Amino acid sequence: MSNRLSGFFATPVRDPKDAIQVHNIPAQAPWSGLVKRGQSIRIIDLEGQQAVDTLFYRADNFAERYSSQDTLRVQGSAYVSTGTRLISNEGRLMLTVTADTCGRHDTSAGACSCESNTVRFGQHTRYLHACRENFAIEVAKHGMSKRDIVPNINFFMNVPVEPSGNLAIVDGVSKPGDYVELKAEMDVLCVISNCPQINNPCNGFNPTPIRVLVFAADKG
Ligand SMILES: [Zn+2]
């Protein structure tokens, strides 16, 4: 049986000691940083079962940004894993997933917001911090606003598509230390919300810290 998703190419094995940048991102916090073309970004789920909501923008023109719709259409699969090419709203290749020790990442369910939390979990949860607020805070540092927040990737979030077509949010499958690594195919701004959600199992009901490493471009 053919599997056009297998993306069967050699996975670069990098030593964390070789990282040129190390960022520790506390539970529930946002982060953003530039990743240059050819560099790789590794996102590490330090304690396991932590959703990492992520957006990418072209570094020299934020109007071009990650498109979950184009990414899913191009690869013909509902999930993100090794071999997935992340596509922009201009149809260009932004990053390629080059390593993945978890195997399950979502780009359909979107980011949590105060509004969606009250719909799903009740008005009493409205005060809870949410990914959309994290994104709004972080993109504002780069001159963007809420209207620049588009459908994102949820690394390490387990959202199986049920036979009915419904999306389910179930226990995360990532183990402590699991990571996903992406090679930048253009200069990109990476914006992360380390998801603060405590009412569904995407974070094991307990948000935990993550770590981001950036590696230099391979020589040659
Ligand atoms: Zn969230």
PDB file of C-alpha atoms and ligand atoms in Angstrom:
ATOM      1  CA  MET A   1       0.000   0.000   0.000  1.00  0.00           C
ATOM      2  CA  SER A   2       1.445   3.337  -0.903  1.00  0.00           C
ATOM      3  CA  ASN A   3       1.694   5.962   1.743  1.00  0.00           C
ATOM      4  CA  ARG A   4       2.365   9.329   0.271  1.00  0.00           C
ATOM      5  CA  LEU A   5       2.721  10.764   3.751  1.00  0.00           C
ATOM      6  CA  SER A   6       5.579   8.597   4.865  1.00  0.00           C
ATOM      7  CA  GLY A   7       8.078  11.389   4.204  1.00  0.00           C
ATOM      8  CA  PHE A   8      10.814   8.844   4.464  1.00  0.00           C
ATOM      9  CA  PHE A   9      13.994  10.871   4.575  1.00  0.00           C
ATOM     10  CA  ALA A  10      16.900  10.792   6.927  1.00  0.00           C
ATOM     11  CA  THR A  11      16.076  12.536  10.168  1.00  0.00           C
ATOM     12  CA  PRO A  12      18.875  14.782  11.369  1.00  0.00           C
ATOM     13  CA  VAL A  13      19.902  13.830  14.871  1.00  0.00           C
ATOM     14  CA  ARG A  14      21.023  16.916  16.685  1.00  0.00           C
ATOM     15  CA  ASP A  15      22.600  17.224  20.078  1.00  0.00           C
ATOM     16  CA  PRO A  16      20.802  19.767  22.293  1.00  0.00           C
ATOM     17  CA  LYS A  17      24.273  21.022  23.279  1.00  0.00           C
ATOM     18  CA  ASP A  18      24.697  22.270  19.700  1.00  0.00           C
ATOM     19  CA  ALA A  19      21.717  24.646  19.901  1.00  0.00           C
ATOM     20  CA  ILE A  20      22.546  28.291  19.184  1.00  0.00           C
ATOM     21  CA  GLN A  21      19.480  29.481  21.129  1.00  0.00           C
ATOM     22  CA  VAL A  22      17.730  27.983  24.166  1.00  0.00           C
ATOM     23  CA  HIS A  23      14.437  29.384  25.427  1.00  0.00           C
ATOM     24  CA  ASN A  24      12.603  28.026  28.448  1.00  0.00           C
ATOM     25  CA  ILE A  25       8.919  28.897  28.246  1.00  0.00           C
ATOM     26  CA  PRO A  26       6.990  28.658  31.517  1.00  0.00           C
ATOM     27  CA  ALA A  27       3.610  26.955  31.769  1.00  0.00           C
ATOM     28  CA  GLN A  28       0.829  29.108  30.257  1.00  0.00           C
ATOM     29  CA  ALA A  29       3.250  31.728  28.842  1.00  0.00           C
ATOM     30  CA  PRO A  30       3.694  33.064  25.292  1.00  0.00           C
ATOM     31  CA  TRP A  31       6.967  33.352  23.354  1.00  0.00           C
ATOM     32  CA  SER A  32       8.125  34.506  19.944  1.00  0.00           C
ATOM     33  CA  GLY A  33      11.393  34.478  18.026  1.00  0.00           C
ATOM     34  CA  LEU A  34      12.962  34.596  14.588  1.00  0.00           C
ATOM     35  CA  VAL A  35      14.137  31.446  12.839  1.00  0.00           C
ATOM     36  CA  LYS A  36      16.277  32.056   9.771  1.00  0.00           C
ATOM     37  CA  ARG A  37      16.094  30.078   6.559  1.00  0.00           C
ATOM     38  CA  GLY A  38      18.038  26.847   6.969  1.00  0.00           C
ATOM     39  CA  GLN A  39      17.919  26.942  10.767  1.00  0.00           C
ATOM     40  CA  SER A  40      15.880  24.371  12.683  1.00  0.00           C
ATOM     41  CA  ILE A  41      13.587  24.928  15.627  1.00  0.00           C
ATOM     42  CA  ARG A  42      12.990  22.147  18.126  1.00  0.00           C
ATOM     43  CA  ILE A  43      10.009  22.387  20.479  1.00  0.00           C
ATOM     44  CA  ILE A  44      10.365  20.120  23.500  1.00  0.00           C
ATOM     45  CA  ASP A  45       7.433  18.988  25.645  1.00  0.00           C
ATOM     46  CA  LEU A  46       9.461  18.772  28.853  1.00  0.00           C
ATOM     47  CA  GLU A  47       6.903  17.008  31.038  1.00  0.00           C
ATOM     48  CA  GLY A  48       4.583  15.502  28.418  1.00  0.00           C
ATOM     49  CA  GLN A  49       0.914  16.088  27.535  1.00  0.00           C
ATOM     50  CA  GLN A  50       1.314  19.808  26.858  1.00  0.00           C
ATOM     51  CA  ALA A  51      -0.338  21.488  23.875  1.00  0.00           C
ATOM     52  CA  VAL A  52       1.905  24.084  22.194  1.00  0.00           C
ATOM     53  CA  ASP A  53      -0.199  26.414  20.051  1.00  0.00           C
ATOM     54  CA  THR A  54       2.024  27.822  17.318  1.00  0.00           C
ATOM     55  CA  LEU A  55       1.860  30.319  14.454  1.00  0.00           C
ATOM     56  CA  PHE A  56       4.455  31.224  11.824  1.00  0.00           C
ATOM     57  CA  TYR A  57       4.781  34.501   9.905  1.00  0.00           C
ATOM     58  CA  ARG A  58       7.158  35.341   7.082  1.00  0.00           C
ATOM     59  CA  ALA A  59       9.789  37.445   8.827  1.00  0.00           C
ATOM     60  CA  ASP A  60       9.943  40.295   6.284  1.00  0.00           C
ATOM     61  CA  ASN A  61       6.231  40.398   5.509  1.00  0.00           C
ATOM     62  CA  PHE A  62       3.830  39.333   8.261  1.00  0.00           C
ATOM     63  CA  ALA A  63       0.918  39.395   5.790  1.00  0.00           C
ATOM     64  CA  GLU A  64       2.239  36.033   4.632  1.00  0.00           C
ATOM     65  CA  ARG A  65       1.621  33.503   7.383  1.00  0.00           C
ATOM     66  CA  TYR A  66       0.938  29.882   8.172  1.00  0.00           C
ATOM     67  CA  SER A  67      -2.179  28.462   6.553  1.00  0.00           C
ATOM     68  CA  SER A  68      -3.617  25.333   8.140  1.00  0.00           C
ATOM     69  CA  GLN A  69      -6.048  24.982   5.242  1.00  0.00           C
ATOM     70  CA  ASP A  70      -3.350  25.003   2.566  1.00  0.00           C
ATOM     71  CA  THR A  71      -1.105  22.756   4.633  1.00  0.00           C
ATOM     72  CA  LEU A  72      -3.816  20.111   5.023  1.00  0.00           C
ATOM     73  CA  ARG A  73      -4.846  20.366   1.377  1.00  0.00           C
ATOM     74  CA  VAL A  74      -1.298  20.003   0.039  1.00  0.00           C
ATOM     75  CA  GLN A  75      -0.406  17.024   2.165  1.00  0.00           C
ATOM     76  CA  GLY A  76      -3.796  15.305   2.012  1.00  0.00           C
ATOM     77  CA  SER A  77      -3.723  14.342   5.670  1.00  0.00           C
ATOM     78  CA  ALA A  78      -5.430  15.601   8.805  1.00  0.00           C
ATOM     79  CA  TYR A  79      -2.329  15.538  11.001  1.00  0.00           C
ATOM     80  CA  VAL A  80       1.106  17.091  11.206  1.00  0.00           C
ATOM     81  CA  SER A  81       4.168  14.876  11.576  1.00  0.00           C
ATOM     82  CA  THR A  82       7.575  14.168  10.049  1.00  0.00           C
ATOM     83  CA  GLY A  83       7.533  15.150   6.395  1.00  0.00           C
ATOM     84  CA  THR A  84       4.689  17.652   6.711  1.00  0.00           C
ATOM     85  CA  ARG A  85       5.390  20.808   4.733  1.00  0.00           C
ATOM     86  CA  LEU A  86       3.907  23.900   6.348  1.00  0.00           C
ATOM     87  CA  ILE A  87       2.391  26.097   3.645  1.00  0.00           C
ATOM     88  CA  SER A  88       1.684  29.835   3.764  1.00  0.00           C
ATOM     89  CA  ASN A  89      -1.446  31.660   2.684  1.00  0.00           C
ATOM     90  CA  GLU A  90       0.543  32.549  -0.456  1.00  0.00           C
ATOM     91  CA  GLY A  91       1.068  28.874  -1.237  1.00  0.00           C
ATOM     92  CA  ARG A  92       4.777  28.933  -0.351  1.00  0.00           C
ATOM     93  CA  LEU A  93       6.700  26.455   1.725  1.00  0.00           C
ATOM     94  CA  MET A  94       7.493  27.964   5.127  1.00  0.00           C
ATOM     95  CA  LEU A  95       8.925  25.079   7.148  1.00  0.00           C
ATOM     96  CA  THR A  96       9.296  21.309   6.920  1.00  0.00           C
ATOM     97  CA  VAL A  97       8.801  18.977   9.876  1.00  0.00           C
ATOM     98  CA  THR A  98      12.056  17.012  10.027  1.00  0.00           C
ATOM     99  CA  ALA A  99      11.704  15.097  13.289  1.00  0.00           C
ATOM    100  CA  ASP A 100       8.860  14.078  15.552  1.00  0.00           C
ATOM    101  CA  THR A 101       9.108  11.741  18.535  1.00  0.00           C
ATOM    102  CA  CYS A 102       5.415  12.152  19.435  1.00  0.00           C
ATOM    103  CA  GLY A 103       3.625  11.381  16.179  1.00  0.00           C
ATOM    104  CA  ARG A 104       0.425  13.326  16.704  1.00  0.00           C
ATOM    105  CA  HIS A 105      -0.063  17.065  16.208  1.00  0.00           C
ATOM    106  CA  ASP A 106      -3.275  18.885  15.354  1.00  0.00           C
ATOM    107  CA  THR A 107      -3.926  21.814  13.065  1.00  0.00           C
ATOM    108  CA  SER A 108      -7.727  21.690  12.943  1.00  0.00           C
ATOM    109  CA  ALA A 109      -8.954  22.506  16.432  1.00  0.00           C
ATOM    110  CA  GLY A 110      -7.633  26.073  16.680  1.00  0.00           C
ATOM    111  CA  ALA A 111      -6.583  27.919  19.809  1.00  0.00           C
ATOM    112  CA  CYS A 112      -8.576  28.236  23.000  1.00  0.00           C
ATOM    113  CA  SER A 113     -10.094  31.636  23.772  1.00  0.00           C
ATOM    114  CA  CYS A 114     -12.013  33.118  26.692  1.00  0.00           C
ATOM    115  CA  GLU A 115     -15.097  33.063  24.483  1.00  0.00           C
ATOM    116  CA  SER A 116     -14.786  29.418  23.457  1.00  0.00           C
ATOM    117  CA  ASN A 117     -14.006  28.455  27.034  1.00  0.00           C
ATOM    118  CA  THR A 118     -17.256  29.979  28.298  1.00  0.00           C
ATOM    119  CA  VAL A 119     -19.218  28.171  25.584  1.00  0.00           C
ATOM    120  CA  ARG A 120     -17.599  24.854  26.345  1.00  0.00           C
ATOM    121  CA  PHE A 121     -17.023  25.002  30.084  1.00  0.00           C
ATOM    122  CA  GLY A 122     -19.376  27.665  31.451  1.00  0.00           C
ATOM    123  CA  GLN A 123     -19.419  31.391  32.169  1.00  0.00           C
ATOM    124  CA  HIS A 124     -17.468  30.870  35.397  1.00  0.00           C
ATOM    125  CA  THR A 125     -14.371  30.010  33.307  1.00  0.00           C
ATOM    126  CA  ARG A 126     -14.366  33.339  31.484  1.00  0.00           C
ATOM    127  CA  TYR A 127     -11.575  34.780  33.650  1.00  0.00           C
ATOM    128  CA  LEU A 128      -9.175  31.995  32.671  1.00  0.00           C
ATOM    129  CA  HIS A 129      -6.192  32.952  30.542  1.00  0.00           C
ATOM    130  CA  ALA A 130      -6.344  31.477  27.036  1.00  0.00           C
ATOM    131  CA  CYS A 131      -4.136  30.954  23.992  1.00  0.00           C
ATOM    132  CA  ARG A 132      -5.845  33.677  21.999  1.00  0.00           C
ATOM    133  CA  GLU A 133      -4.878  36.182  24.700  1.00  0.00           C
ATOM    134  CA  ASN A 134      -1.318  34.853  24.659  1.00  0.00           C
ATOM    135  CA  PHE A 135      -1.185  35.232  20.893  1.00  0.00           C
ATOM    136  CA  ALA A 136      -2.622  38.779  21.072  1.00  0.00           C
ATOM    137  CA  ILE A 137       0.040  39.783  23.621  1.00  0.00           C
ATOM    138  CA  GLU A 138       2.866  38.246  21.627  1.00  0.00           C
ATOM    139  CA  VAL A 139       1.950  39.442  18.110  1.00  0.00           C
ATOM    140  CA  ALA A 140       1.480  42.977  19.518  1.00  0.00           C
ATOM    141  CA  LYS A 141       5.243  43.002  20.179  1.00  0.00           C
ATOM    142  CA  HIS A 142       5.675  42.764  16.403  1.00  0.00           C
ATOM    143  CA  GLY A 143       3.099  45.389  15.480  1.00  0.00           C
ATOM    144  CA  MET A 144       0.283  42.952  14.782  1.00  0.00           C
ATOM    145  CA  SER A 145      -3.147  42.684  16.366  1.00  0.00           C
ATOM    146  CA  LYS A 146      -5.878  40.135  17.008  1.00  0.00           C
ATOM    147  CA  ARG A 147      -6.889  40.240  13.364  1.00  0.00           C
ATOM    148  CA  ASP A 148      -3.505  38.758  12.457  1.00  0.00           C
ATOM    149  CA  ILE A 149      -4.163  35.605  14.497  1.00  0.00           C
ATOM    150  CA  VAL A 150      -5.060  32.795  12.098  1.00  0.00           C
ATOM    151  CA  PRO A 151      -5.787  29.063  12.588  1.00  0.00           C
ATOM    152  CA  ASN A 152      -2.706  27.570  14.211  1.00  0.00           C
ATOM    153  CA  ILE A 153      -0.884  24.315  14.793  1.00  0.00           C
ATOM    154  CA  ASN A 154      -1.341  22.608  18.138  1.00  0.00           C
ATOM    155  CA  PHE A 155       1.867  20.674  18.624  1.00  0.00           C
ATOM    156  CA  PHE A 156       1.462  17.653  20.930  1.00  0.00           C
ATOM    157  CA  MET A 157      -2.331  18.077  20.974  1.00  0.00           C
ATOM    158  CA  ASN A 158      -4.261  14.898  20.288  1.00  0.00           C
ATOM    159  CA  VAL A 159      -7.386  15.668  18.273  1.00  0.00           C
ATOM    160  CA  PRO A 160      -8.532  12.517  16.503  1.00  0.00           C
ATOM    161  CA  VAL A 161     -11.056  12.882  13.705  1.00  0.00           C
ATOM    162  CA  GLU A 162     -13.872  10.493  14.585  1.00  0.00           C
ATOM    163  CA  PRO A 163     -15.653   8.348  11.949  1.00  0.00           C
ATOM    164  CA  SER A 164     -18.551  10.819  12.157  1.00  0.00           C
ATOM    165  CA  GLY A 165     -16.209  13.613  11.124  1.00  0.00           C
ATOM    166  CA  ASN A 166     -16.337  15.235  14.543  1.00  0.00           C
ATOM    167  CA  LEU A 167     -13.147  16.336  16.237  1.00  0.00           C
ATOM    168  CA  ALA A 168     -12.385  14.905  19.661  1.00  0.00           C
ATOM    169  CA  ILE A 169      -9.953  16.378  22.174  1.00  0.00           C
ATOM    170  CA  VAL A 170      -8.506  13.514  24.147  1.00  0.00           C
ATOM    171  CA  ASP A 171      -5.530  12.800  26.364  1.00  0.00           C
ATOM    172  CA  GLY A 172      -2.250  13.976  24.908  1.00  0.00           C
ATOM    173  CA  VAL A 173       0.078  11.179  23.835  1.00  0.00           C
ATOM    174  CA  SER A 174       3.363  13.030  24.249  1.00  0.00           C
ATOM    175  CA  LYS A 175       5.824  11.736  26.817  1.00  0.00           C
ATOM    176  CA  PRO A 176       8.259  13.845  28.848  1.00  0.00           C
ATOM    177  CA  GLY A 177      11.015  15.020  26.529  1.00  0.00           C
ATOM    178  CA  ASP A 178       9.153  14.400  23.296  1.00  0.00           C
ATOM    179  CA  TYR A 179       9.988  16.928  20.617  1.00  0.00           C
ATOM    180  CA  VAL A 180       9.123  18.118  17.170  1.00  0.00           C
ATOM    181  CA  GLU A 181      11.712  19.741  14.931  1.00  0.00           C
ATOM    182  CA  LEU A 182      11.131  21.956  11.908  1.00  0.00           C
ATOM    183  CA  LYS A 183      13.526  23.330   9.345  1.00  0.00           C
ATOM    184  CA  ALA A 184      12.774  26.872   8.219  1.00  0.00           C
ATOM    185  CA  GLU A 185      12.533  27.180   4.429  1.00  0.00           C
ATOM    186  CA  MET A 186      12.264  30.976   4.682  1.00  0.00           C
ATOM    187  CA  ASP A 187      13.007  33.460   7.470  1.00  0.00           C
ATOM    188  CA  VAL A 188      10.057  33.102   9.844  1.00  0.00           C
ATOM    189  CA  LEU A 189       8.728  34.610  13.038  1.00  0.00           C
ATOM    190  CA  CYS A 190       7.551  31.823  15.333  1.00  0.00           C
ATOM    191  CA  VAL A 191       4.819  32.732  17.841  1.00  0.00           C
ATOM    192  CA  ILE A 192       3.955  30.249  20.587  1.00  0.00           C
ATOM    193  CA  SER A 193       1.269  30.081  23.221  1.00  0.00           C
ATOM    194  CA  ASN A 194       2.156  27.411  25.756  1.00  0.00           C
ATOM    195  CA  CYS A 195      -1.500  26.531  26.228  1.00  0.00           C
ATOM    196  CA  PRO A 196      -2.974  27.472  29.641  1.00  0.00           C
ATOM    197  CA  GLN A 197      -6.087  25.322  29.162  1.00  0.00           C
ATOM    198  CA  ILE A 198      -7.019  23.397  32.328  1.00  0.00           C
ATOM    199  CA  ASN A 199     -10.525  22.239  31.444  1.00  0.00           C
ATOM    200  CA  ASN A 200      -9.806  19.724  28.712  1.00  0.00           C
ATOM    201  CA  PRO A 201      -7.242  16.926  28.590  1.00  0.00           C
ATOM    202  CA  CYS A 202      -4.952  18.493  25.965  1.00  0.00           C
ATOM    203  CA  ASN A 203      -2.614  19.541  28.783  1.00  0.00           C
ATOM    204  CA  GLY A 204      -3.432  16.700  31.126  1.00  0.00           C
ATOM    205  CA  PHE A 205      -5.399  19.359  33.092  1.00  0.00           C
ATOM    206  CA  ASN A 206      -2.042  20.695  34.234  1.00  0.00           C
ATOM    207  CA  PRO A 207      -0.118  23.153  32.007  1.00  0.00           C
ATOM    208  CA  THR A 208       3.648  22.571  32.140  1.00  0.00           C
ATOM    209  CA  PRO A 209       6.784  24.310  30.795  1.00  0.00           C
ATOM    210  CA  ILE A 210       8.334  23.704  27.390  1.00  0.00           C
ATOM    211  CA  ARG A 211      11.747  24.445  25.849  1.00  0.00           C
ATOM    212  CA  VAL A 212      12.605  25.803  22.419  1.00  0.00           C
ATOM    213  CA  LEU A 213      15.993  25.198  20.801  1.00  0.00           C
ATOM    214  CA  VAL A 214      17.234  26.758  17.583  1.00  0.00           C
ATOM    215  CA  PHE A 215      19.995  25.056  15.592  1.00  0.00           C
ATOM    216  CA  ALA A 216      22.239  26.653  12.977  1.00  0.00           C
ATOM    217  CA  ALA A 217      21.785  25.783   9.316  1.00  0.00           C
ATOM    218  CA  ASP A 218      23.602  22.662   8.149  1.00  0.00           C
ATOM    219  CA  LYS A 219      26.822  23.420   6.301  1.00  0.00           C
ATOM    220  CA  GLY A 220      27.165  22.626   2.636  1.00  0.00           C
TER     221      GLY A 220
HETATM  222 ZN    ZN B   1      -4.946  26.912  24.492  1.00  0.00          ZN
END
